Tab-separated table of C-alpha atoms and ligand atoms in Angstrom:
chain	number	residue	atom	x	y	z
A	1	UNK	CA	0.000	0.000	0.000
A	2	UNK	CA	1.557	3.468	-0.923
A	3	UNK	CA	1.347	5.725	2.069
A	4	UNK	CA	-0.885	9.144	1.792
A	5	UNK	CA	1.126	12.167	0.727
A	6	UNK	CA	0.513	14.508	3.714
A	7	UNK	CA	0.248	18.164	2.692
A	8	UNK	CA	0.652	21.209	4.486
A	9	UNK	CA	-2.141	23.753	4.607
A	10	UNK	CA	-0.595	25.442	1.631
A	11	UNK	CA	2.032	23.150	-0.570
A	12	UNK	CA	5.710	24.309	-0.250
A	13	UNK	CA	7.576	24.452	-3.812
A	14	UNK	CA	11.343	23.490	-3.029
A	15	UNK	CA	14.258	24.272	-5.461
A	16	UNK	CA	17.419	22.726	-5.521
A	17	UNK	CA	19.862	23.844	-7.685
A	18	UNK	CA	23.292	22.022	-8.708
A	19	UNK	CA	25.803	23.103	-10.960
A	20	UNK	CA	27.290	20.848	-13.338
A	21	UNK	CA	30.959	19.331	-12.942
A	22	UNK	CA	31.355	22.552	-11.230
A	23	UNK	CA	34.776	23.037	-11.259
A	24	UNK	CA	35.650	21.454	-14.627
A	25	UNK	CA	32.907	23.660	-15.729
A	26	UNK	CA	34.583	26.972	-14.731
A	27	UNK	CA	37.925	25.388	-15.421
A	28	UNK	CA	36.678	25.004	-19.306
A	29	UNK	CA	34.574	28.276	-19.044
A	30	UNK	CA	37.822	29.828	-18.266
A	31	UNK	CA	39.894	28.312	-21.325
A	32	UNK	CA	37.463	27.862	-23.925
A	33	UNK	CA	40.104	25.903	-25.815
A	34	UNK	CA	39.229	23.087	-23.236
A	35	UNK	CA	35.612	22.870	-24.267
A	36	UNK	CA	34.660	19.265	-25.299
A	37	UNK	CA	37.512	17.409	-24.053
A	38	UNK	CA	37.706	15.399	-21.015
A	39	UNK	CA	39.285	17.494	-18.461
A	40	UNK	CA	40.291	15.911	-14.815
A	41	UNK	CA	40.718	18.459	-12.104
A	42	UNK	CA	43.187	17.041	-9.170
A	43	UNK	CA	46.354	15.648	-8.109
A	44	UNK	CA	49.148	15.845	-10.609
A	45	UNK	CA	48.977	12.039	-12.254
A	46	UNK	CA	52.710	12.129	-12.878
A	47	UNK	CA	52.202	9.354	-15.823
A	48	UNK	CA	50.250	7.053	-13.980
A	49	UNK	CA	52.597	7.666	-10.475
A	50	UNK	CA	50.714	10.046	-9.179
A	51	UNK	CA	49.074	9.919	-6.027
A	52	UNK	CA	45.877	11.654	-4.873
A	53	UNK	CA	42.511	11.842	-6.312
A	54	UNK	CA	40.294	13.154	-8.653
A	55	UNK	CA	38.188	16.389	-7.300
A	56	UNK	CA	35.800	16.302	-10.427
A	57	UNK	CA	36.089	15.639	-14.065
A	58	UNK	CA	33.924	16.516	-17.353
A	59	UNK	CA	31.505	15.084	-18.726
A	60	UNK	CA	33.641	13.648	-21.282
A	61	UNK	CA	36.018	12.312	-18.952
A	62	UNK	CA	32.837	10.455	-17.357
A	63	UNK	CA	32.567	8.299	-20.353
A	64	UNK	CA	35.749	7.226	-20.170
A	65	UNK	CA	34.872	5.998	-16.436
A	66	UNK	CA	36.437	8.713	-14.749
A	67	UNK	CA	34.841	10.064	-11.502
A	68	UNK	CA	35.395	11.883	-8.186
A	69	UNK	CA	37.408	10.504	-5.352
A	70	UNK	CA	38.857	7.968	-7.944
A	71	UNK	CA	42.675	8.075	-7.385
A	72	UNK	CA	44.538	10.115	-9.684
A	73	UNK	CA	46.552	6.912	-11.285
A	74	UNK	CA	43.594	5.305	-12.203
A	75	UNK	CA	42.137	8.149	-13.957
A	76	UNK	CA	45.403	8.358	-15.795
A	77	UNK	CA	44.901	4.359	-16.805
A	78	UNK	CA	41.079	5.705	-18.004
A	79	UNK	CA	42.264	8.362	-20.120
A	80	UNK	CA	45.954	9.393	-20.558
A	81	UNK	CA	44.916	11.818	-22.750
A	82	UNK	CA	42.813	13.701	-20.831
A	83	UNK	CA	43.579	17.243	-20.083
A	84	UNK	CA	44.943	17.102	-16.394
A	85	UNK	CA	44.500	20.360	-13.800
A	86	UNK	CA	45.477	21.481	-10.450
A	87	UNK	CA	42.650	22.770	-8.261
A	88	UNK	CA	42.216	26.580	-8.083
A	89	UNK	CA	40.162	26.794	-4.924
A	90	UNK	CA	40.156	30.410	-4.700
A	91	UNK	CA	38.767	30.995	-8.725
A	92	UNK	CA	35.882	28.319	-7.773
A	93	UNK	CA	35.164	30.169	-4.489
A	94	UNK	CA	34.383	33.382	-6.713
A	95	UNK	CA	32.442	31.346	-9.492
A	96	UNK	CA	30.086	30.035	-6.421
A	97	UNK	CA	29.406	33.342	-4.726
A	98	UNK	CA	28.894	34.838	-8.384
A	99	UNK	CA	26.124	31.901	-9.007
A	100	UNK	CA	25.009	32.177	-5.343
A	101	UNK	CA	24.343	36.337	-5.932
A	102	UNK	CA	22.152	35.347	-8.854
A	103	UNK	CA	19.983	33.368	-6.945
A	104	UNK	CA	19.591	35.292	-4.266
A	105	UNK	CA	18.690	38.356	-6.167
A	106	UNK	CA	15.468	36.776	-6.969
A	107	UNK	CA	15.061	37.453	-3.036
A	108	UNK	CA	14.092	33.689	-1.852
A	109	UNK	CA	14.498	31.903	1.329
A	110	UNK	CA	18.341	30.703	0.325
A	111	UNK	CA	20.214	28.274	2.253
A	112	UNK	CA	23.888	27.576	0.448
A	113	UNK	CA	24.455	23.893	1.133
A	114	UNK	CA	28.133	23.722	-0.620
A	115	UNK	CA	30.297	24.996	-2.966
A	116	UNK	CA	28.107	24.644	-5.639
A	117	UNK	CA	24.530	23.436	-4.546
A	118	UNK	CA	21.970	25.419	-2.851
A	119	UNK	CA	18.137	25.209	-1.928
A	120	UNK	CA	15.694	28.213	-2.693
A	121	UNK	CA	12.231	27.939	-0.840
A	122	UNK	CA	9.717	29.255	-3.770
A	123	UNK	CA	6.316	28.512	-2.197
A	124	UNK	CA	5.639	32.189	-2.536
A	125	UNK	CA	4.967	31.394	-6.413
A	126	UNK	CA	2.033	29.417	-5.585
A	127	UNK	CA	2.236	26.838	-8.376
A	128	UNK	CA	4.591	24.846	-9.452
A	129	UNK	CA	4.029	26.097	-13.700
A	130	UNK	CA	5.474	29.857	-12.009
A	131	UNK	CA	8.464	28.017	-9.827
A	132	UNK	CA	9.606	26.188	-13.635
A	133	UNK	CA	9.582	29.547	-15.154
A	134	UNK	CA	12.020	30.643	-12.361
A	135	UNK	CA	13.846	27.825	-12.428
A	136	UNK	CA	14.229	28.055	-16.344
A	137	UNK	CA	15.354	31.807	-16.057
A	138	UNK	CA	18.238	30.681	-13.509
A	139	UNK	CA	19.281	28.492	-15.378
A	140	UNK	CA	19.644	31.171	-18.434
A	141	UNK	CA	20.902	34.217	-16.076
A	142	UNK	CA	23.597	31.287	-14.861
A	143	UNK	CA	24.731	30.177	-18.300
A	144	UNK	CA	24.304	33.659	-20.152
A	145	UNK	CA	26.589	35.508	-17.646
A	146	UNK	CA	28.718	33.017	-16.025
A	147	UNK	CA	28.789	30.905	-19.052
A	148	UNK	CA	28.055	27.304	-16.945
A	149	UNK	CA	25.516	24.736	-16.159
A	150	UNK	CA	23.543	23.727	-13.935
A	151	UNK	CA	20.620	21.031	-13.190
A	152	UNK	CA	17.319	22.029	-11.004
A	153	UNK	CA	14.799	19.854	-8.873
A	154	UNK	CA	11.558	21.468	-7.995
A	155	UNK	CA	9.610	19.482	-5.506
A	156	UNK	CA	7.378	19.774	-2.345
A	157	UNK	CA	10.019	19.307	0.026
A	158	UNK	CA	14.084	19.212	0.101
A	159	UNK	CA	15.083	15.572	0.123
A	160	UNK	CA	13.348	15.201	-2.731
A	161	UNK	CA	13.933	18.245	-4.523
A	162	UNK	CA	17.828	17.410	-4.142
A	163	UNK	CA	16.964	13.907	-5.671
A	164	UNK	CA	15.474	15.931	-8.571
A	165	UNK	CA	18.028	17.813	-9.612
A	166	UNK	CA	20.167	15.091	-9.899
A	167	UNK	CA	17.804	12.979	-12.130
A	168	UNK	CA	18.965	14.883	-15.390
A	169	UNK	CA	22.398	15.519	-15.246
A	170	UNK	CA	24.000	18.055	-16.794
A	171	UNK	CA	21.356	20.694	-17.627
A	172	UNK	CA	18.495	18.801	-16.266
A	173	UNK	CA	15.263	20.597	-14.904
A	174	UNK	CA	13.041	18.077	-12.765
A	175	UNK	CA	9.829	19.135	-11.425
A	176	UNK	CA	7.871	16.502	-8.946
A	177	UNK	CA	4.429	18.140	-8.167
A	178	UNK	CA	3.347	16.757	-4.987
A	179	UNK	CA	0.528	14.625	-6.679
A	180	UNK	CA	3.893	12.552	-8.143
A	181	UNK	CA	5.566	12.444	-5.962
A	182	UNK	CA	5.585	8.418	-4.102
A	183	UNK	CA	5.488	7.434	-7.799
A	184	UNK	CA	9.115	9.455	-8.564
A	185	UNK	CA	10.692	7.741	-5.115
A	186	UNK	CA	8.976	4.651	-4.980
A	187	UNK	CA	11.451	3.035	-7.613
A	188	UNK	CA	14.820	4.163	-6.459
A	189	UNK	CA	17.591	2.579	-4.649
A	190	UNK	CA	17.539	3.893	-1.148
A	191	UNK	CA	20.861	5.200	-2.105
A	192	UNK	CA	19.720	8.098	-3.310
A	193	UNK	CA	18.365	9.238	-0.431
A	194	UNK	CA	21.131	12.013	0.999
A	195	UNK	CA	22.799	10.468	4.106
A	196	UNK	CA	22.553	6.743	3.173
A	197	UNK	CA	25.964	5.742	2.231
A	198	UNK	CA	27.312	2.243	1.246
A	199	UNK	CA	26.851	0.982	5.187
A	200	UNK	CA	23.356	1.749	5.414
A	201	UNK	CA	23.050	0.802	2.656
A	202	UNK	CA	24.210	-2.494	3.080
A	203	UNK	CA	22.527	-2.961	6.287
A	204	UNK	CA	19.032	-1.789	4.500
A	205	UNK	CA	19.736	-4.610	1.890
A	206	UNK	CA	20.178	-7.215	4.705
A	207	UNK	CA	16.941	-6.705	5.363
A	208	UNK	CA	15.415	-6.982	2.133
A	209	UNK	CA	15.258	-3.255	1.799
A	210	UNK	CA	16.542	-2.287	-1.965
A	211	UNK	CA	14.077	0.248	-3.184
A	212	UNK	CA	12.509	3.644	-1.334
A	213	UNK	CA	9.229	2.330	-1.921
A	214	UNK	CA	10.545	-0.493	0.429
A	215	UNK	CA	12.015	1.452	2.761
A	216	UNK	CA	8.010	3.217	3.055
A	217	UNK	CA	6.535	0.105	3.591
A	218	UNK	CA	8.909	-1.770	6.420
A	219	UNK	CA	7.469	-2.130	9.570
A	220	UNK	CA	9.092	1.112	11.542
A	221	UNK	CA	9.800	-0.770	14.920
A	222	UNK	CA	12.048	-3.188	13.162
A	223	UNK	CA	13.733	-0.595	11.480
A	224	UNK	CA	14.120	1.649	14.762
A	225	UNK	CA	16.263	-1.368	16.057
A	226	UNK	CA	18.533	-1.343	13.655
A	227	UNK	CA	19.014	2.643	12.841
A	228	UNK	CA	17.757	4.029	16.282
A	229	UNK	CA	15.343	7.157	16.121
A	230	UNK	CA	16.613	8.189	12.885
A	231	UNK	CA	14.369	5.185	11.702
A	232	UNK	CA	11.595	7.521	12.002
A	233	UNK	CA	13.187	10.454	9.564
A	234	UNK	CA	14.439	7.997	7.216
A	235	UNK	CA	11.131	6.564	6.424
A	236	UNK	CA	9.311	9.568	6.688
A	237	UNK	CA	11.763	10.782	3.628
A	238	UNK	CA	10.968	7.794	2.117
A	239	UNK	CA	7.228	8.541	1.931
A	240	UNK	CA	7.648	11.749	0.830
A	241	UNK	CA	6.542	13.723	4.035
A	242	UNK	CA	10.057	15.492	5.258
A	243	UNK	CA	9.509	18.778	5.506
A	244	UNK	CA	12.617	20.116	6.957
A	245	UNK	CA	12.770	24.161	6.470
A	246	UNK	CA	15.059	26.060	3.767
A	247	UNK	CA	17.448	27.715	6.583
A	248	UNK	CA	19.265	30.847	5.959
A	249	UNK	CA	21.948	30.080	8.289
A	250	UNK	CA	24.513	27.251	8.482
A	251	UNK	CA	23.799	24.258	11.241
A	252	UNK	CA	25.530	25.396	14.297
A	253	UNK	CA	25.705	21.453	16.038
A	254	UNK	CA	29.400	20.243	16.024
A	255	UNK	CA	30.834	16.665	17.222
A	256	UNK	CA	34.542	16.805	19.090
A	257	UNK	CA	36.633	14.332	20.669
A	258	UNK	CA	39.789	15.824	23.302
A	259	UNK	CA	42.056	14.070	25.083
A	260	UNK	CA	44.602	15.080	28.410
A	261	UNK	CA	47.617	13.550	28.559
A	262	UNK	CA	48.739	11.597	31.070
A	263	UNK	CA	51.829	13.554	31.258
A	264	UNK	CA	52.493	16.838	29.176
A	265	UNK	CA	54.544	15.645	26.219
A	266	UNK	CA	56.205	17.469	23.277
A	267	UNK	CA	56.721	14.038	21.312
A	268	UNK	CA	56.024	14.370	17.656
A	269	UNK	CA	55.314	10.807	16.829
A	270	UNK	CA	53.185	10.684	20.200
A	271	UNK	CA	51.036	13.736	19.343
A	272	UNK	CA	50.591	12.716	15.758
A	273	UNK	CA	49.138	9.144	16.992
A	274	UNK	CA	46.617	10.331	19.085
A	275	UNK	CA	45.592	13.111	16.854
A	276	UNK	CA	45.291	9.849	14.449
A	277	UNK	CA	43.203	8.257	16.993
A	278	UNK	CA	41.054	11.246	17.700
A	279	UNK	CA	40.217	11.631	14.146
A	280	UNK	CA	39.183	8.122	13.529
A	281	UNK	CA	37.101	8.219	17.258
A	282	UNK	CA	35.463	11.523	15.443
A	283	UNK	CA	34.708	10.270	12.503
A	284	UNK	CA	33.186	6.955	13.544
A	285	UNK	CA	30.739	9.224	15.390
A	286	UNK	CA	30.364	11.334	11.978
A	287	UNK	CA	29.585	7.913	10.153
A	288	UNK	CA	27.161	6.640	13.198
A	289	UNK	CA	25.140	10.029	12.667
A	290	UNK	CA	24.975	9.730	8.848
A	291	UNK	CA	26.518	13.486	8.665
A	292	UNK	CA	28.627	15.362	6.864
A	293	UNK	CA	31.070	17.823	7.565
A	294	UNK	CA	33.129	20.599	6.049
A	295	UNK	CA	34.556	22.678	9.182
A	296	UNK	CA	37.608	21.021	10.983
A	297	UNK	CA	38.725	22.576	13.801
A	298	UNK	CA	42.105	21.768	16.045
A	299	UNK	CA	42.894	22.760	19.275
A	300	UNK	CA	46.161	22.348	21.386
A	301	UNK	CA	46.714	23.398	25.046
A	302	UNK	CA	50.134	23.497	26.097
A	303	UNK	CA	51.477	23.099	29.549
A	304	UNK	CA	50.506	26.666	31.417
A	305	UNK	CA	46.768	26.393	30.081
A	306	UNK	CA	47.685	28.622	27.100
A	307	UNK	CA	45.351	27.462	24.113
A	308	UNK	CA	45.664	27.601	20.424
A	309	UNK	CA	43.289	26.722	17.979
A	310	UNK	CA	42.918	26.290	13.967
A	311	UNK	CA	40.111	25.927	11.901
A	312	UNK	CA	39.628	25.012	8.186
A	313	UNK	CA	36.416	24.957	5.794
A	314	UNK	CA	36.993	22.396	2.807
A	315	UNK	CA	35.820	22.945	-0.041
A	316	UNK	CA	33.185	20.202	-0.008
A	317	UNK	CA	31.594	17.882	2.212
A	318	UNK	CA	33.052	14.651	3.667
A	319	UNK	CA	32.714	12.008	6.162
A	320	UNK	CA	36.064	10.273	4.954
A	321	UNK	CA	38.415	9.688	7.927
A	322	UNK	CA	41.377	9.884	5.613
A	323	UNK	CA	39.951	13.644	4.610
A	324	UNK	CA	39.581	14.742	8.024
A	325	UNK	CA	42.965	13.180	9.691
A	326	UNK	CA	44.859	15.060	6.808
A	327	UNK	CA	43.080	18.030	7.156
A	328	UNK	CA	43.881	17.137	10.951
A	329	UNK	CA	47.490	17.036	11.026
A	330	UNK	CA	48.098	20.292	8.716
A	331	UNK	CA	46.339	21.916	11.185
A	332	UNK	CA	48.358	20.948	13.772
A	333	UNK	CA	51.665	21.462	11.793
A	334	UNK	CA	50.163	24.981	11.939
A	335	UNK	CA	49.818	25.734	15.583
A	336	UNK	CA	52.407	22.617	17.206
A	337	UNK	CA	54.850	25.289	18.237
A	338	UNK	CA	57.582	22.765	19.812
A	339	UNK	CA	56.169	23.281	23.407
A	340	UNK	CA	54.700	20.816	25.974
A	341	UNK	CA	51.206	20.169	24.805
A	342	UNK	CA	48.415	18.962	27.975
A	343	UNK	CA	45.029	18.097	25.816
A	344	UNK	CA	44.767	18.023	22.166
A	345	UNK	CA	41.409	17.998	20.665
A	346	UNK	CA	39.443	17.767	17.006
A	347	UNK	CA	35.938	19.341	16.594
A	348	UNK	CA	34.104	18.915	13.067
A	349	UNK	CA	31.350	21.420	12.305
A	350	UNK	CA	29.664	23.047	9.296
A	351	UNK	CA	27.340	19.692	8.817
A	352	UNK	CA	25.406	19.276	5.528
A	353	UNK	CA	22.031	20.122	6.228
A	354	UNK	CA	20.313	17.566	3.188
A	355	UNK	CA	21.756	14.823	5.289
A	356	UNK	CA	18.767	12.483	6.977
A	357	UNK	CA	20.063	12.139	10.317
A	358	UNK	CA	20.565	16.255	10.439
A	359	UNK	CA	16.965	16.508	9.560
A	360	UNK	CA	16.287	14.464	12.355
A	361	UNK	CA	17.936	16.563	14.818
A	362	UNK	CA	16.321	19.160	13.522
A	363	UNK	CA	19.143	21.084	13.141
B	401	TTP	P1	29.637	17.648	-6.918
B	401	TTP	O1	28.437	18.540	-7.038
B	401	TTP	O2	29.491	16.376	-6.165
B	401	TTP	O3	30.168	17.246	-8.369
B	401	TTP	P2	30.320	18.096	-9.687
B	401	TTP	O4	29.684	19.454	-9.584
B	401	TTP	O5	31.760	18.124	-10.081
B	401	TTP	O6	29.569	17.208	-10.755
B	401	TTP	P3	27.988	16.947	-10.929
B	401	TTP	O7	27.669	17.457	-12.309
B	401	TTP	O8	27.830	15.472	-10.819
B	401	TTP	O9	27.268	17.698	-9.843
B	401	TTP	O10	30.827	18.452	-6.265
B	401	TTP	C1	31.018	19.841	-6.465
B	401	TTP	C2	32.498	20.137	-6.501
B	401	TTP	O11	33.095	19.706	-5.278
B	401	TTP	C3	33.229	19.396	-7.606
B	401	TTP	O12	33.227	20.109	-8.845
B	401	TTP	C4	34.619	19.241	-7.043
B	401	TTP	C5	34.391	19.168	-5.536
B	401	TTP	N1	34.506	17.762	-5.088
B	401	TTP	C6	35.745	17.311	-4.658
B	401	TTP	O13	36.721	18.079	-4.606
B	401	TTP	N2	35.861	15.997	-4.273
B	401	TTP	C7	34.812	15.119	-4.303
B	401	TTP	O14	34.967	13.924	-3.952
B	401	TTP	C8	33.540	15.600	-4.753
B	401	TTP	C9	32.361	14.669	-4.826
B	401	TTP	C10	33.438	16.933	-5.131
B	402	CA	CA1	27.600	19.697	-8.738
């Protein structure tokens, strides 16, 4: 039985826009004598030695198999003729404040959910025919004078309006009026739902649990076992009735882990360990919550209570522990002045607000 679509006294119109390879895109926009090819932004893949990974890569590097977080060498196997680039964080900072003024100028409800994605709450239009024309004039304004891409999900609430947008990549505009809603999720992997990664994923398929119109239909006191109260967002996503809130301003909730030492050390090989350890302990609970993170900040307090701390944004979400402990340790290159440190302590922040288990905390 498909559950009832619950409605609101008036229906919210949700808009998610995502720009397209983003920082290929700009990369190509940039150097119009890349247009066409398949371009790979990330680590230098020295001839196949390379190490790293990819960041993002064309569209026609995609065909050749190429795709983000793939490592560098790989890519190189894919495609050595590809066009290979560095990351130029600062140029793709402007490009996504330059697309994020355009949509805000239409004076929206806009929460910024990363570098280049971003939800507009457009229930003021009153019908979904008036939120497509919007969404089709974005989608000019963007191309005509920023010269990229993007793809658009309209829908009655975010979950599914970021699900949208992703339907018909590149370029793609998706609209999912409420009254279609269960029959647009109802055949998808639960993958697709933001927050379930390959563990949940495998746990859902355990239980016989492949499709989001499964996921609607399990019995929710079985499924509270196994995912705690989250259970309860999850499936409520699943039938369509989230109806988290477009917020203007970022999540504020963090997670941290800090230790003392047992004795005030200045041991290099020491501190790096249990900054090592910290990071993992942190991330486990990252992975446990189904979040994501972009803020990582680390804090040292040397012998004499005199504290230090560093923080840095990344330039994308992540929940990978690898990520975070490198991210970790420059930080504490940074600030690890040669003194005796007492506690040393890792706090991620700046979660993604599309993830399931955020929307549970209400956050
Ligand atoms: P995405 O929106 O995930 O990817 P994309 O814009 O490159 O491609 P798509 O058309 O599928 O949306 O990420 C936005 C940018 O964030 C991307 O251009 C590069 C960066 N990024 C990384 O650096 N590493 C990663 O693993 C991912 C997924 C993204
Ligand atoms: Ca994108």
């Amino acid at each position: 039985m498909e559950p009832d679509i619950v409605q609101g006294t008036s229906p919210r119109i949700i808009l998610h826009l995502d720009m397209d390879s983003f920082y290929a895109s700009v990369e190509m926009q940039d150097r119009p004598e890349l247009r066409g090819k398949p371009v790979v932004i990330g680590a230098d893949p020295k001839q196949g030695k390379g190490r790293g990974v990819v960041a993002t890569c064309s569209y026609e590097a995609r065909a050749f198999g190429i795709r983000s977080a793939m490592p560098i060498s790989q890519a190189f196997v894919l495609c050595p003729h590809a066009v290979f680039l560095p990351p130029d964080f600062p140029r793709y900072v402007k490009a996504s404040a330059d697309v994020m003024a355009i949509l805000k100028a239409h004076g929206f409800p806009l929460q910024q959910v990363s570098i280049d994605e971003a939800f507009l709450d457009v229930s003021r239009l009153g019908t979904f025919p008036a939120a497509t024309d919007l969404a089709v004039r974005i989608k000019d304004t963007i191309l005509t004078h920023l010269g990229l891409t993007c793809s658009i999900g309209l829908a009655p609430t975010k979950v599914v309006a970021k699900i949208a947008s992703d339907v018909h990549k590149p370029g793609g505009l998706t609209v999912v009026e409420p009254e279609n809603l269960f029959s647009f999720l109802a055949p998808m992997p639960v993958r697709k739902i933001p927050g379930i990664g390959k563990k949940s994923e495998a746990v859902l398929f355990e239980m016989g649990i492949r499709t989001i119109r499964d996921l609607a239909a399990y019995d929710i006191q079985v499924l509270i076992t196994r995912f705690g109260r989250s259970a309860i967002a999850l499936q409520d996503i699943a039938a369509g009735i989230e109806r988290s809130e477009v917020e203007e301003r970022e999540g504020v909730k963090s997670v941290s882990r800090e230790t003392t030492f047992t004795d005030d050390t200045d041991d290099e090989h020491l501190i790096a360990a249990m900054m090592d350890a910290l990071a993992e302990d942190v991330c486990r609970n990252l992975s446990d919550e189904s979040l994501h993170c972009r803020t990582v900040t680390v804090k040292v307090r040397y012998q004499g209570f005199v504290t230090k701390t560093k923080a840095r944004t990344l330039p994308h979400y992540t929940g990978d522990t690898a990520t975070v402990r490198t991210c970790a340790h420059s930080l504490l290159r940074d600030i690890f002045d040669g003194r005796k440190i007492r506690l040393l302590g890792i706090r991620l922040s700046s979660f993604d607000t599309c993830d399931a288990r955020q929307m549970t905390l209400g956050v």
